[in-house]
Amino acid sequence: MRDHSEDPREQGSASRPGDDERPEAPAVWTGRATNRVQWLLAAVGAACLALGVELAVDSAWTSGLAPLVMAVVGCVAAGLLMLYGTIAFVHVAVRVDKDTLEIRCGHIGVPRTRIPLTHVVGADFDPRVTPRQWGGWGYRWRPEKGTGVVVRRGEGFVVRLGDGRMYTVTVDDAEAAVRVIRDRLRMLGGRSAHA
């Protein structure tokens, strides 16, 4: 076992006050949140889609073609909407690097929002974000709250932009996201102050 007290990197380095209190931010921070309940809704959507296909392939409707077409189109449309609406927003992935905050939804990453950190003026932790506050799950907009990516109830972060807009995102370990964003903002502020 290696003795960490004899690490050559630590020899001769003066420790500053507060070094033990705050760990250094990673070069790239990633976080995500998932809502497993939405998989149940996706299954219901798949069942609607399957029912529409079943009606189209094996129908013995005697009441005419128009009711059959309406039933098939209705089931297929409802199934596709439910599948896309749930799979697209079953999880959210957040990435913070030295220049950008990126928010991606679903398995294909659409919709995707890229916010340059130079546009961000602040970040706050919100311990209780609920779909009820936003009118449901998904990519939401409310005049008094801004834009929200809400995939589950729980902790999230709120980013304020210089033009007054706000983004709220539910993500696991949102406090760490806020810490990293604030550290990046300090670094950007330090760079512009020294230039």
PDB file of N, CA and C in Angstrom, residues 79-178:
ATOM      1  N   GLY A  79     -50.561   6.374 -30.067  1.00  0.00           N
ATOM      2  CA  GLY A  79     -49.405   5.553 -29.690  1.00  0.00           C
ATOM      3  C   GLY A  79     -48.089   6.239 -29.982  1.00  0.00           C
ATOM      4  N   LEU A  80     -47.964   6.828 -31.181  1.00  0.00           N
ATOM      5  CA  LEU A  80     -46.723   7.515 -31.530  1.00  0.00           C
ATOM      6  C   LEU A  80     -46.482   8.735 -30.651  1.00  0.00           C
ATOM      7  N   LEU A  81     -47.529   9.503 -30.379  1.00  0.00           N
ATOM      8  CA  LEU A  81     -47.372  10.666 -29.505  1.00  0.00           C
ATOM      9  C   LEU A  81     -46.954  10.265 -28.100  1.00  0.00           C
ATOM     10  N   MET A  82     -47.562   9.224 -27.582  1.00  0.00           N
ATOM     11  CA  MET A  82     -47.194   8.770 -26.234  1.00  0.00           C
ATOM     12  C   MET A  82     -45.775   8.222 -26.210  1.00  0.00           C
ATOM     13  N   LEU A  83     -45.406   7.462 -27.226  1.00  0.00           N
ATOM     14  CA  LEU A  83     -44.048   6.923 -27.277  1.00  0.00           C
ATOM     15  C   LEU A  83     -43.013   8.039 -27.357  1.00  0.00           C
ATOM     16  N   TYR A  84     -43.219   8.972 -28.300  1.00  0.00           N
ATOM     17  CA  TYR A  84     -42.248  10.052 -28.425  1.00  0.00           C
ATOM     18  C   TYR A  84     -42.234  10.924 -27.179  1.00  0.00           C
ATOM     19  N   GLY A  85     -43.404  11.278 -26.687  1.00  0.00           N
ATOM     20  CA  GLY A  85     -43.482  12.164 -25.526  1.00  0.00           C
ATOM     21  C   GLY A  85     -42.855  11.595 -24.279  1.00  0.00           C
ATOM     22  N   THR A  86     -42.895  10.291 -24.136  1.00  0.00           N
ATOM     23  CA  THR A  86     -42.306   9.698 -22.935  1.00  0.00           C
ATOM     24  C   THR A  86     -40.845   9.327 -23.137  1.00  0.00           C
ATOM     25  N   ILE A  87     -40.515   8.727 -24.260  1.00  0.00           N
ATOM     26  CA  ILE A  87     -39.122   8.326 -24.474  1.00  0.00           C
ATOM     27  C   ILE A  87     -38.228   9.543 -24.651  1.00  0.00           C
ATOM     28  N   ALA A  88     -38.752  10.600 -25.262  1.00  0.00           N
ATOM     29  CA  ALA A  88     -37.946  11.811 -25.452  1.00  0.00           C
ATOM     30  C   ALA A  88     -37.620  12.483 -24.122  1.00  0.00           C
ATOM     31  N   PHE A  89     -38.481  12.299 -23.119  1.00  0.00           N
ATOM     32  CA  PHE A  89     -38.263  12.989 -21.849  1.00  0.00           C
ATOM     33  C   PHE A  89     -38.168  12.034 -20.673  1.00  0.00           C
ATOM     34  N   VAL A  90     -37.724  10.798 -20.914  1.00  0.00           N
ATOM     35  CA  VAL A  90     -37.595   9.839 -19.826  1.00  0.00           C
ATOM     36  C   VAL A  90     -36.347  10.133 -18.988  1.00  0.00           C
ATOM     37  N   HIS A  91     -35.380  10.836 -19.574  1.00  0.00           N
ATOM     38  CA  HIS A  91     -34.230  11.279 -18.784  1.00  0.00           C
ATOM     39  C   HIS A  91     -33.633  12.547 -19.377  1.00  0.00           C
ATOM     40  N   VAL A  92     -32.840  13.204 -18.564  1.00  0.00           N
ATOM     41  CA  VAL A  92     -32.142  14.414 -18.991  1.00  0.00           C
ATOM     42  C   VAL A  92     -30.669  14.236 -18.619  1.00  0.00           C
ATOM     43  N   ALA A  93     -29.796  14.712 -19.497  1.00  0.00           N
ATOM     44  CA  ALA A  93     -28.355  14.675 -19.247  1.00  0.00           C
ATOM     45  C   ALA A  93     -27.830  16.106 -19.296  1.00  0.00           C
ATOM     46  N   VAL A  94     -27.009  16.443 -18.317  1.00  0.00           N
ATOM     47  CA  VAL A  94     -26.440  17.785 -18.217  1.00  0.00           C
ATOM     48  C   VAL A  94     -24.929  17.654 -18.263  1.00  0.00           C
ATOM     49  N   ARG A  95     -24.301  18.559 -18.995  1.00  0.00           N
ATOM     50  CA  ARG A  95     -22.840  18.560 -19.104  1.00  0.00           C
ATOM     51  C   ARG A  95     -22.360  19.997 -18.942  1.00  0.00           C
ATOM     52  N   VAL A  96     -21.413  20.184 -18.048  1.00  0.00           N
ATOM     53  CA  VAL A  96     -20.821  21.507 -17.836  1.00  0.00           C
ATOM     54  C   VAL A  96     -19.326  21.378 -18.080  1.00  0.00           C
ATOM     55  N   ASP A  97     -18.826  22.097 -19.071  1.00  0.00           N
ATOM     56  CA  ASP A  97     -17.386  22.133 -19.284  1.00  0.00           C
ATOM     57  C   ASP A  97     -16.887  23.551 -19.023  1.00  0.00           C
ATOM     58  N   LYS A  98     -15.712  23.879 -19.488  1.00  0.00           N
ATOM     59  CA  LYS A  98     -15.163  25.190 -19.149  1.00  0.00           C
ATOM     60  C   LYS A  98     -15.879  26.352 -19.829  1.00  0.00           C
ATOM     61  N   ASP A  99     -16.606  26.074 -20.921  1.00  0.00           N
ATOM     62  CA  ASP A  99     -17.247  27.151 -21.665  1.00  0.00           C
ATOM     63  C   ASP A  99     -18.762  27.052 -21.769  1.00  0.00           C
ATOM     64  N   THR A 100     -19.339  25.862 -21.574  1.00  0.00           N
ATOM     65  CA  THR A 100     -20.725  25.641 -21.958  1.00  0.00           C
ATOM     66  C   THR A 100     -21.480  24.798 -20.942  1.00  0.00           C
ATOM     67  N   LEU A 101     -22.762  25.093 -20.820  1.00  0.00           N
ATOM     68  CA  LEU A 101     -23.728  24.248 -20.111  1.00  0.00           C
ATOM     69  C   LEU A 101     -24.603  23.628 -21.193  1.00  0.00           C
ATOM     70  N   GLU A 102     -24.644  22.300 -21.238  1.00  0.00           N
ATOM     71  CA  GLU A 102     -25.437  21.608 -22.256  1.00  0.00           C
ATOM     72  C   GLU A 102     -26.481  20.737 -21.578  1.00  0.00           C
ATOM     73  N   ILE A 103     -27.730  20.858 -22.053  1.00  0.00           N
ATOM     74  CA  ILE A 103     -28.850  20.097 -21.510  1.00  0.00           C
ATOM     75  C   ILE A 103     -29.423  19.274 -22.659  1.00  0.00           C
ATOM     76  N   ARG A 104     -29.446  17.935 -22.486  1.00  0.00           N
ATOM     77  CA  ARG A 104     -29.953  17.046 -23.528  1.00  0.00           C
ATOM     78  C   ARG A 104     -31.053  16.179 -22.944  1.00  0.00           C
ATOM     79  N   CYS A 105     -32.113  16.004 -23.724  1.00  0.00           N
ATOM     80  CA  CYS A 105     -33.261  15.212 -23.281  1.00  0.00           C
ATOM     81  C   CYS A 105     -33.346  13.908 -24.047  1.00  0.00           C
ATOM     82  N   GLY A 106     -33.789  12.865 -23.362  1.00  0.00           N
ATOM     83  CA  GLY A 106     -34.093  11.598 -24.014  1.00  0.00           C
ATOM     84  C   GLY A 106     -32.887  10.845 -24.517  1.00  0.00           C
ATOM     85  N   HIS A 107     -33.176   9.781 -25.238  1.00  0.00           N
ATOM     86  CA  HIS A 107     -32.123   8.887 -25.719  1.00  0.00           C
ATOM     87  C   HIS A 107     -31.393   9.429 -26.938  1.00  0.00           C
ATOM     88  N   ILE A 108     -32.046  10.276 -27.716  1.00  0.00           N
ATOM     89  CA  ILE A 108     -31.372  10.832 -28.887  1.00  0.00           C
ATOM     90  C   ILE A 108     -30.862  12.251 -28.637  1.00  0.00           C
ATOM     91  N   GLY A 109     -31.108  12.773 -27.459  1.00  0.00           N
ATOM     92  CA  GLY A 109     -30.562  14.075 -27.087  1.00  0.00           C
ATOM     93  C   GLY A 109     -31.292  15.266 -27.677  1.00  0.00           C
ATOM     94  N   VAL A 110     -32.552  15.079 -28.065  1.00  0.00           N
ATOM     95  CA  VAL A 110     -33.334  16.167 -28.650  1.00  0.00           C
ATOM     96  C   VAL A 110     -34.561  16.374 -27.798  1.00  0.00           C
ATOM     97  N   PRO A 111     -34.896  17.553 -27.403  1.00  0.00           N
ATOM     98  CA  PRO A 111     -34.222  18.812 -27.697  1.00  0.00           C
ATOM     99  C   PRO A 111     -32.927  18.972 -26.892  1.00  0.00           C
ATOM    100  N   ARG A 112     -32.030  19.736 -27.466  1.00  0.00           N
ATOM    101  CA  ARG A 112     -30.732  20.010 -26.856  1.00  0.00           C
ATOM    102  C   ARG A 112     -30.583  21.515 -26.705  1.00  0.00           C
ATOM    103  N   THR A 113     -30.117  21.931 -25.547  1.00  0.00           N
ATOM    104  CA  THR A 113     -29.895  23.354 -25.290  1.00  0.00           C
ATOM    105  C   THR A 113     -28.437  23.540 -24.902  1.00  0.00           C
ATOM    106  N   ARG A 114     -27.750  24.436 -25.592  1.00  0.00           N
ATOM    107  CA  ARG A 114     -26.360  24.781 -25.267  1.00  0.00           C
ATOM    108  C   ARG A 114     -26.338  26.237 -24.832  1.00  0.00           C
ATOM    109  N   ILE A 115     -25.869  26.468 -23.625  1.00  0.00           N
ATOM    110  CA  ILE A 115     -25.808  27.820 -23.080  1.00  0.00           C
ATOM    111  C   ILE A 115     -24.346  28.160 -22.802  1.00  0.00           C
ATOM    112  N   PRO A 116     -23.789  29.129 -23.509  1.00  0.00           N
ATOM    113  CA  PRO A 116     -22.424  29.557 -23.185  1.00  0.00           C
ATOM    114  C   PRO A 116     -22.392  30.128 -21.762  1.00  0.00           C
ATOM    115  N   LEU A 117     -21.386  29.755 -21.001  1.00  0.00           N
ATOM    116  CA  LEU A 117     -21.294  30.240 -19.620  1.00  0.00           C
ATOM    117  C   LEU A 117     -21.069  31.750 -19.556  1.00  0.00           C
ATOM    118  N   THR A 118     -20.650  32.349 -20.646  1.00  0.00           N
ATOM    119  CA  THR A 118     -20.508  33.801 -20.663  1.00  0.00           C
ATOM    120  C   THR A 118     -21.865  34.485 -20.595  1.00  0.00           C
ATOM    121  N   HIS A 119     -22.957  33.754 -20.907  1.00  0.00           N
ATOM    122  CA  HIS A 119     -24.312  34.315 -20.827  1.00  0.00           C
ATOM    123  C   HIS A 119     -24.953  34.104 -19.458  1.00  0.00           C
ATOM    124  N   VAL A 120     -24.325  33.280 -18.622  1.00  0.00           N
ATOM    125  CA  VAL A 120     -24.895  32.933 -17.318  1.00  0.00           C
ATOM    126  C   VAL A 120     -24.427  33.953 -16.282  1.00  0.00           C
ATOM    127  N   VAL A 121     -25.392  34.438 -15.476  1.00  0.00           N
ATOM    128  CA  VAL A 121     -25.030  35.382 -14.406  1.00  0.00           C
ATOM    129  C   VAL A 121     -25.161  34.760 -13.023  1.00  0.00           C
ATOM    130  N   GLY A 122     -25.815  33.617 -12.913  1.00  0.00           N
ATOM    131  CA  GLY A 122     -25.952  32.978 -11.611  1.00  0.00           C
ATOM    132  C   GLY A 122     -26.574  31.602 -11.702  1.00  0.00           C
ATOM    133  N   ALA A 123     -26.362  30.815 -10.653  1.00  0.00           N
ATOM    134  CA  ALA A 123     -26.933  29.475 -10.558  1.00  0.00           C
ATOM    135  C   ALA A 123     -27.357  29.241  -9.114  1.00  0.00           C
ATOM    136  N   ASP A 124     -28.532  28.668  -8.940  1.00  0.00           N
ATOM    137  CA  ASP A 124     -29.065  28.400  -7.612  1.00  0.00           C
ATOM    138  C   ASP A 124     -29.574  26.966  -7.531  1.00  0.00           C
ATOM    139  N   PHE A 125     -29.496  26.414  -6.339  1.00  0.00           N
ATOM    140  CA  PHE A 125     -30.013  25.084  -6.051  1.00  0.00           C
ATOM    141  C   PHE A 125     -31.479  25.191  -5.666  1.00  0.00           C
ATOM    142  N   ASP A 126     -32.315  24.325  -6.228  1.00  0.00           N
ATOM    143  CA  ASP A 126     -33.727  24.261  -5.862  1.00  0.00           C
ATOM    144  C   ASP A 126     -33.990  22.851  -5.345  1.00  0.00           C
ATOM    145  N   PRO A 127     -34.228  22.692  -4.044  1.00  0.00           N
ATOM    146  CA  PRO A 127     -34.375  21.343  -3.477  1.00  0.00           C
ATOM    147  C   PRO A 127     -35.685  20.667  -3.847  1.00  0.00           C
ATOM    148  N   ARG A 128     -36.642  21.431  -4.373  1.00  0.00           N
ATOM    149  CA  ARG A 128     -37.959  20.836  -4.634  1.00  0.00           C
ATOM    150  C   ARG A 128     -38.552  21.374  -5.939  1.00  0.00           C
ATOM    151  N   VAL A 129     -38.258  20.673  -7.021  1.00  0.00           N
ATOM    152  CA  VAL A 129     -38.857  20.979  -8.316  1.00  0.00           C
ATOM    153  C   VAL A 129     -39.877  19.881  -8.577  1.00  0.00           C
ATOM    154  N   THR A 130     -41.106  20.271  -8.912  1.00  0.00           N
ATOM    155  CA  THR A 130     -42.141  19.263  -9.162  1.00  0.00           C
ATOM    156  C   THR A 130     -42.771  19.489 -10.530  1.00  0.00           C
ATOM    157  N   PRO A 131     -43.223  18.415 -11.170  1.00  0.00           N
ATOM    158  CA  PRO A 131     -43.941  18.578 -12.433  1.00  0.00           C
ATOM    159  C   PRO A 131     -45.199  19.437 -12.273  1.00  0.00           C
ATOM    160  N   ARG A 132     -45.782  19.417 -11.113  1.00  0.00           N
ATOM    161  CA  ARG A 132     -46.986  20.217 -10.868  1.00  0.00           C
ATOM    162  C   ARG A 132     -46.699  21.713 -11.002  1.00  0.00           C
ATOM    163  N   GLN A 133     -45.524  22.155 -10.564  1.00  0.00           N
ATOM    164  CA  GLN A 133     -45.143  23.561 -10.691  1.00  0.00           C
ATOM    165  C   GLN A 133     -45.011  23.976 -12.152  1.00  0.00           C
ATOM    166  N   TRP A 134     -44.687  23.022 -13.001  1.00  0.00           N
ATOM    167  CA  TRP A 134     -44.396  23.316 -14.400  1.00  0.00           C
ATOM    168  C   TRP A 134     -45.502  22.879 -15.358  1.00  0.00           C
ATOM    169  N   GLY A 135     -46.545  22.251 -14.855  1.00  0.00           N
ATOM    170  CA  GLY A 135     -47.621  21.804 -15.727  1.00  0.00           C
ATOM    171  C   GLY A 135     -47.361  20.454 -16.361  1.00  0.00           C
ATOM    172  N   GLY A 136     -46.490  19.658 -15.775  1.00  0.00           N
ATOM    173  CA  GLY A 136     -46.231  18.307 -16.275  1.00  0.00           C
ATOM    174  C   GLY A 136     -44.758  18.054 -16.496  1.00  0.00           C
ATOM    175  N   TRP A 137     -44.483  16.867 -17.017  1.00  0.00           N
ATOM    176  CA  TRP A 137     -43.110  16.463 -17.327  1.00  0.00           C
ATOM    177  C   TRP A 137     -42.714  16.989 -18.697  1.00  0.00           C
ATOM    178  N   GLY A 138     -41.430  17.111 -18.894  1.00  0.00           N
ATOM    179  CA  GLY A 138     -40.924  17.450 -20.220  1.00  0.00           C
ATOM    180  C   GLY A 138     -40.247  18.796 -20.276  1.00  0.00           C
ATOM    181  N   TYR A 139     -40.172  19.316 -21.474  1.00  0.00           N
ATOM    182  CA  TYR A 139     -39.562  20.611 -21.755  1.00  0.00           C
ATOM    183  C   TYR A 139     -40.674  21.639 -21.644  1.00  0.00           C
ATOM    184  N   ARG A 140     -40.633  22.491 -20.645  1.00  0.00           N
ATOM    185  CA  ARG A 140     -41.749  23.389 -20.321  1.00  0.00           C
ATOM    186  C   ARG A 140     -41.305  24.838 -20.321  1.00  0.00           C
ATOM    187  N   TRP A 141     -42.286  25.719 -20.504  1.00  0.00           N
ATOM    188  CA  TRP A 141     -42.049  27.152 -20.393  1.00  0.00           C
ATOM    189  C   TRP A 141     -43.191  27.776 -19.620  1.00  0.00           C
ATOM    190  N   ARG A 142     -42.843  28.597 -18.659  1.00  0.00           N
ATOM    191  CA  ARG A 142     -43.826  29.365 -17.884  1.00  0.00           C
ATOM    192  C   ARG A 142     -43.336  30.805 -17.848  1.00  0.00           C
ATOM    193  N   PRO A 143     -44.224  31.770 -18.057  1.00  0.00           N
ATOM    194  CA  PRO A 143     -43.786  33.173 -18.123  1.00  0.00           C
ATOM    195  C   PRO A 143     -43.044  33.635 -16.877  1.00  0.00           C
ATOM    196  N   GLU A 144     -43.509  33.226 -15.701  1.00  0.00           N
ATOM    197  CA  GLU A 144     -42.887  33.702 -14.467  1.00  0.00           C
ATOM    198  C   GLU A 144     -41.663  32.885 -14.049  1.00  0.00           C
ATOM    199  N   LYS A 145     -41.450  31.712 -14.663  1.00  0.00           N
ATOM    200  CA  LYS A 145     -40.346  30.836 -14.245  1.00  0.00           C
ATOM    201  C   LYS A 145     -39.316  30.596 -15.338  1.00  0.00           C
ATOM    202  N   GLY A 146     -39.626  30.891 -16.571  1.00  0.00           N
ATOM    203  CA  GLY A 146     -38.706  30.629 -17.663  1.00  0.00           C
ATOM    204  C   GLY A 146     -38.902  29.236 -18.231  1.00  0.00           C
ATOM    205  N   THR A 147     -37.806  28.612 -18.653  1.00  0.00           N
ATOM    206  CA  THR A 147     -37.833  27.294 -19.271  1.00  0.00           C
ATOM    207  C   THR A 147     -37.431  26.244 -18.247  1.00  0.00           C
ATOM    208  N   GLY A 148     -38.096  25.098 -18.301  1.00  0.00           N
ATOM    209  CA  GLY A 148     -37.772  24.013 -17.387  1.00  0.00           C
ATOM    210  C   GLY A 148     -37.683  22.689 -18.116  1.00  0.00           C
ATOM    211  N   VAL A 149     -36.720  21.876 -17.727  1.00  0.00           N
ATOM    212  CA  VAL A 149     -36.625  20.498 -18.193  1.00  0.00           C
ATOM    213  C   VAL A 149     -36.855  19.651 -16.954  1.00  0.00           C
ATOM    214  N   VAL A 150     -38.079  19.125 -16.854  1.00  0.00           N
ATOM    215  CA  VAL A 150     -38.521  18.433 -15.644  1.00  0.00           C
ATOM    216  C   VAL A 150     -38.843  16.991 -16.005  1.00  0.00           C
ATOM    217  N   VAL A 151     -38.020  16.062 -15.540  1.00  0.00           N
ATOM    218  CA  VAL A 151     -38.282  14.651 -15.824  1.00  0.00           C
ATOM    219  C   VAL A 151     -38.720  13.887 -14.581  1.00  0.00           C
ATOM    220  N   ARG A 152     -38.596  14.522 -13.424  1.00  0.00           N
ATOM    221  CA  ARG A 152     -39.016  13.889 -12.184  1.00  0.00           C
ATOM    222  C   ARG A 152     -39.146  14.953 -11.108  1.00  0.00           C
ATOM    223  N   ARG A 153     -39.708  14.560  -9.988  1.00  0.00           N
ATOM    224  CA  ARG A 153     -39.818  15.450  -8.838  1.00  0.00           C
ATOM    225  C   ARG A 153     -38.517  15.335  -8.038  1.00  0.00           C
ATOM    226  N   GLY A 154     -38.080  16.451  -7.478  1.00  0.00           N
ATOM    227  CA  GLY A 154     -36.879  16.401  -6.644  1.00  0.00           C
ATOM    228  C   GLY A 154     -35.989  17.606  -6.866  1.00  0.00           C
ATOM    229  N   GLU A 155     -34.716  17.401  -6.580  1.00  0.00           N
ATOM    230  CA  GLU A 155     -33.772  18.508  -6.641  1.00  0.00           C
ATOM    231  C   GLU A 155     -33.458  18.903  -8.082  1.00  0.00           C
ATOM    232  N   GLY A 156     -33.092  20.160  -8.224  1.00  0.00           N
ATOM    233  CA  GLY A 156     -32.718  20.688  -9.521  1.00  0.00           C
ATOM    234  C   GLY A 156     -31.910  21.954  -9.352  1.00  0.00           C
ATOM    235  N   PHE A 157     -31.527  22.545 -10.466  1.00  0.00           N
ATOM    236  CA  PHE A 157     -30.826  23.827 -10.398  1.00  0.00           C
ATOM    237  C   PHE A 157     -31.491  24.821 -11.330  1.00  0.00           C
ATOM    238  N   VAL A 158     -31.308  26.094 -11.000  1.00  0.00           N
ATOM    239  CA  VAL A 158     -31.863  27.198 -11.782  1.00  0.00           C
ATOM    240  C   VAL A 158     -30.694  28.057 -12.235  1.00  0.00           C
ATOM    241  N   VAL A 159     -30.604  28.279 -13.546  1.00  0.00           N
ATOM    242  CA  VAL A 159     -29.550  29.109 -14.118  1.00  0.00           C
ATOM    243  C   VAL A 159     -30.198  30.394 -14.612  1.00  0.00           C
ATOM    244  N   ARG A 160     -29.639  31.533 -14.187  1.00  0.00           N
ATOM    245  CA  ARG A 160     -30.119  32.838 -14.631  1.00  0.00           C
ATOM    246  C   ARG A 160     -29.175  33.384 -15.702  1.00  0.00           C
ATOM    247  N   LEU A 161     -29.760  33.831 -16.800  1.00  0.00           N
ATOM    248  CA  LEU A 161     -28.963  34.385 -17.896  1.00  0.00           C
ATOM    249  C   LEU A 161     -28.964  35.904 -17.841  1.00  0.00           C
ATOM    250  N   GLY A 162     -28.017  36.510 -18.516  1.00  0.00           N
ATOM    251  CA  GLY A 162     -27.877  37.961 -18.507  1.00  0.00           C
ATOM    252  C   GLY A 162     -29.062  38.691 -19.117  1.00  0.00           C
ATOM    253  N   ASP A 163     -29.803  38.038 -20.013  1.00  0.00           N
ATOM    254  CA  ASP A 163     -30.954  38.701 -20.634  1.00  0.00           C
ATOM    255  C   ASP A 163     -32.242  38.511 -19.837  1.00  0.00           C
ATOM    256  N   GLY A 164     -32.140  37.939 -18.625  1.00  0.00           N
ATOM    257  CA  GLY A 164     -33.293  37.777 -17.764  1.00  0.00           C
ATOM    258  C   GLY A 164     -33.968  36.416 -17.835  1.00  0.00           C
ATOM    259  N   ARG A 165     -33.610  35.600 -18.816  1.00  0.00           N
ATOM    260  CA  ARG A 165     -34.212  34.272 -18.927  1.00  0.00           C
ATOM    261  C   ARG A 165     -33.664  33.351 -17.837  1.00  0.00           C
ATOM    262  N   MET A 166     -34.448  32.326 -17.522  1.00  0.00           N
ATOM    263  CA  MET A 166     -34.029  31.331 -16.533  1.00  0.00           C
ATOM    264  C   MET A 166     -34.271  29.937 -17.076  1.00  0.00           C
ATOM    265  N   TYR A 167     -33.402  28.993 -16.697  1.00  0.00           N
ATOM    266  CA  TYR A 167     -33.549  27.586 -17.037  1.00  0.00           C
ATOM    267  C   TYR A 167     -33.521  26.785 -15.746  1.00  0.00           C
ATOM    268  N   THR A 168     -34.517  25.935 -15.555  1.00  0.00           N
ATOM    269  CA  THR A 168     -34.573  25.034 -14.413  1.00  0.00           C
ATOM    270  C   THR A 168     -34.451  23.617 -14.934  1.00  0.00           C
ATOM    271  N   VAL A 169     -33.595  22.819 -14.304  1.00  0.00           N
ATOM    272  CA  VAL A 169     -33.365  21.442 -14.751  1.00  0.00           C
ATOM    273  C   VAL A 169     -33.359  20.538 -13.531  1.00  0.00           C
ATOM    274  N   THR A 170     -34.121  19.433 -13.602  1.00  0.00           N
ATOM    275  CA  THR A 170     -34.042  18.429 -12.550  1.00  0.00           C
ATOM    276  C   THR A 170     -32.889  17.494 -12.888  1.00  0.00           C
ATOM    277  N   VAL A 171     -31.999  17.327 -11.946  1.00  0.00           N
ATOM    278  CA  VAL A 171     -30.835  16.468 -12.154  1.00  0.00           C
ATOM    279  C   VAL A 171     -30.363  15.965 -10.795  1.00  0.00           C
ATOM    280  N   ASP A 172     -29.838  14.756 -10.770  1.00  0.00           N
ATOM    281  CA  ASP A 172     -29.273  14.217  -9.534  1.00  0.00           C
ATOM    282  C   ASP A 172     -28.026  15.012  -9.170  1.00  0.00           C
ATOM    283  N   ASP A 173     -27.819  15.211  -7.882  1.00  0.00           N
ATOM    284  CA  ASP A 173     -26.690  15.964  -7.349  1.00  0.00           C
ATOM    285  C   ASP A 173     -26.637  17.380  -7.921  1.00  0.00           C
ATOM    286  N   ALA A 174     -27.771  18.045  -7.856  1.00  0.00           N
ATOM    287  CA  ALA A 174     -27.882  19.409  -8.391  1.00  0.00           C
ATOM    288  C   ALA A 174     -26.983  20.386  -7.638  1.00  0.00           C
ATOM    289  N   GLU A 175     -26.725  20.125  -6.369  1.00  0.00           N
ATOM    290  CA  GLU A 175     -25.832  21.011  -5.605  1.00  0.00           C
ATOM    291  C   GLU A 175     -24.436  21.022  -6.213  1.00  0.00           C
ATOM    292  N   ALA A 176     -23.974  19.868  -6.668  1.00  0.00           N
ATOM    293  CA  ALA A 176     -22.661  19.801  -7.312  1.00  0.00           C
ATOM    294  C   ALA A 176     -22.668  20.572  -8.622  1.00  0.00           C
ATOM    295  N   ALA A 177     -23.759  20.493  -9.365  1.00  0.00           N
ATOM    296  CA  ALA A 177     -23.871  21.251 -10.614  1.00  0.00           C
ATOM    297  C   ALA A 177     -23.782  22.749 -10.343  1.00  0.00           C
ATOM    298  N   VAL A 178     -24.481  23.203  -9.323  1.00  0.00           N
ATOM    299  CA  VAL A 178     -24.443  24.622  -8.967  1.00  0.00           C
ATOM    300  C   VAL A 178     -23.035  25.030  -8.561  1.00  0.00           C
TER     301      VAL A 178
END
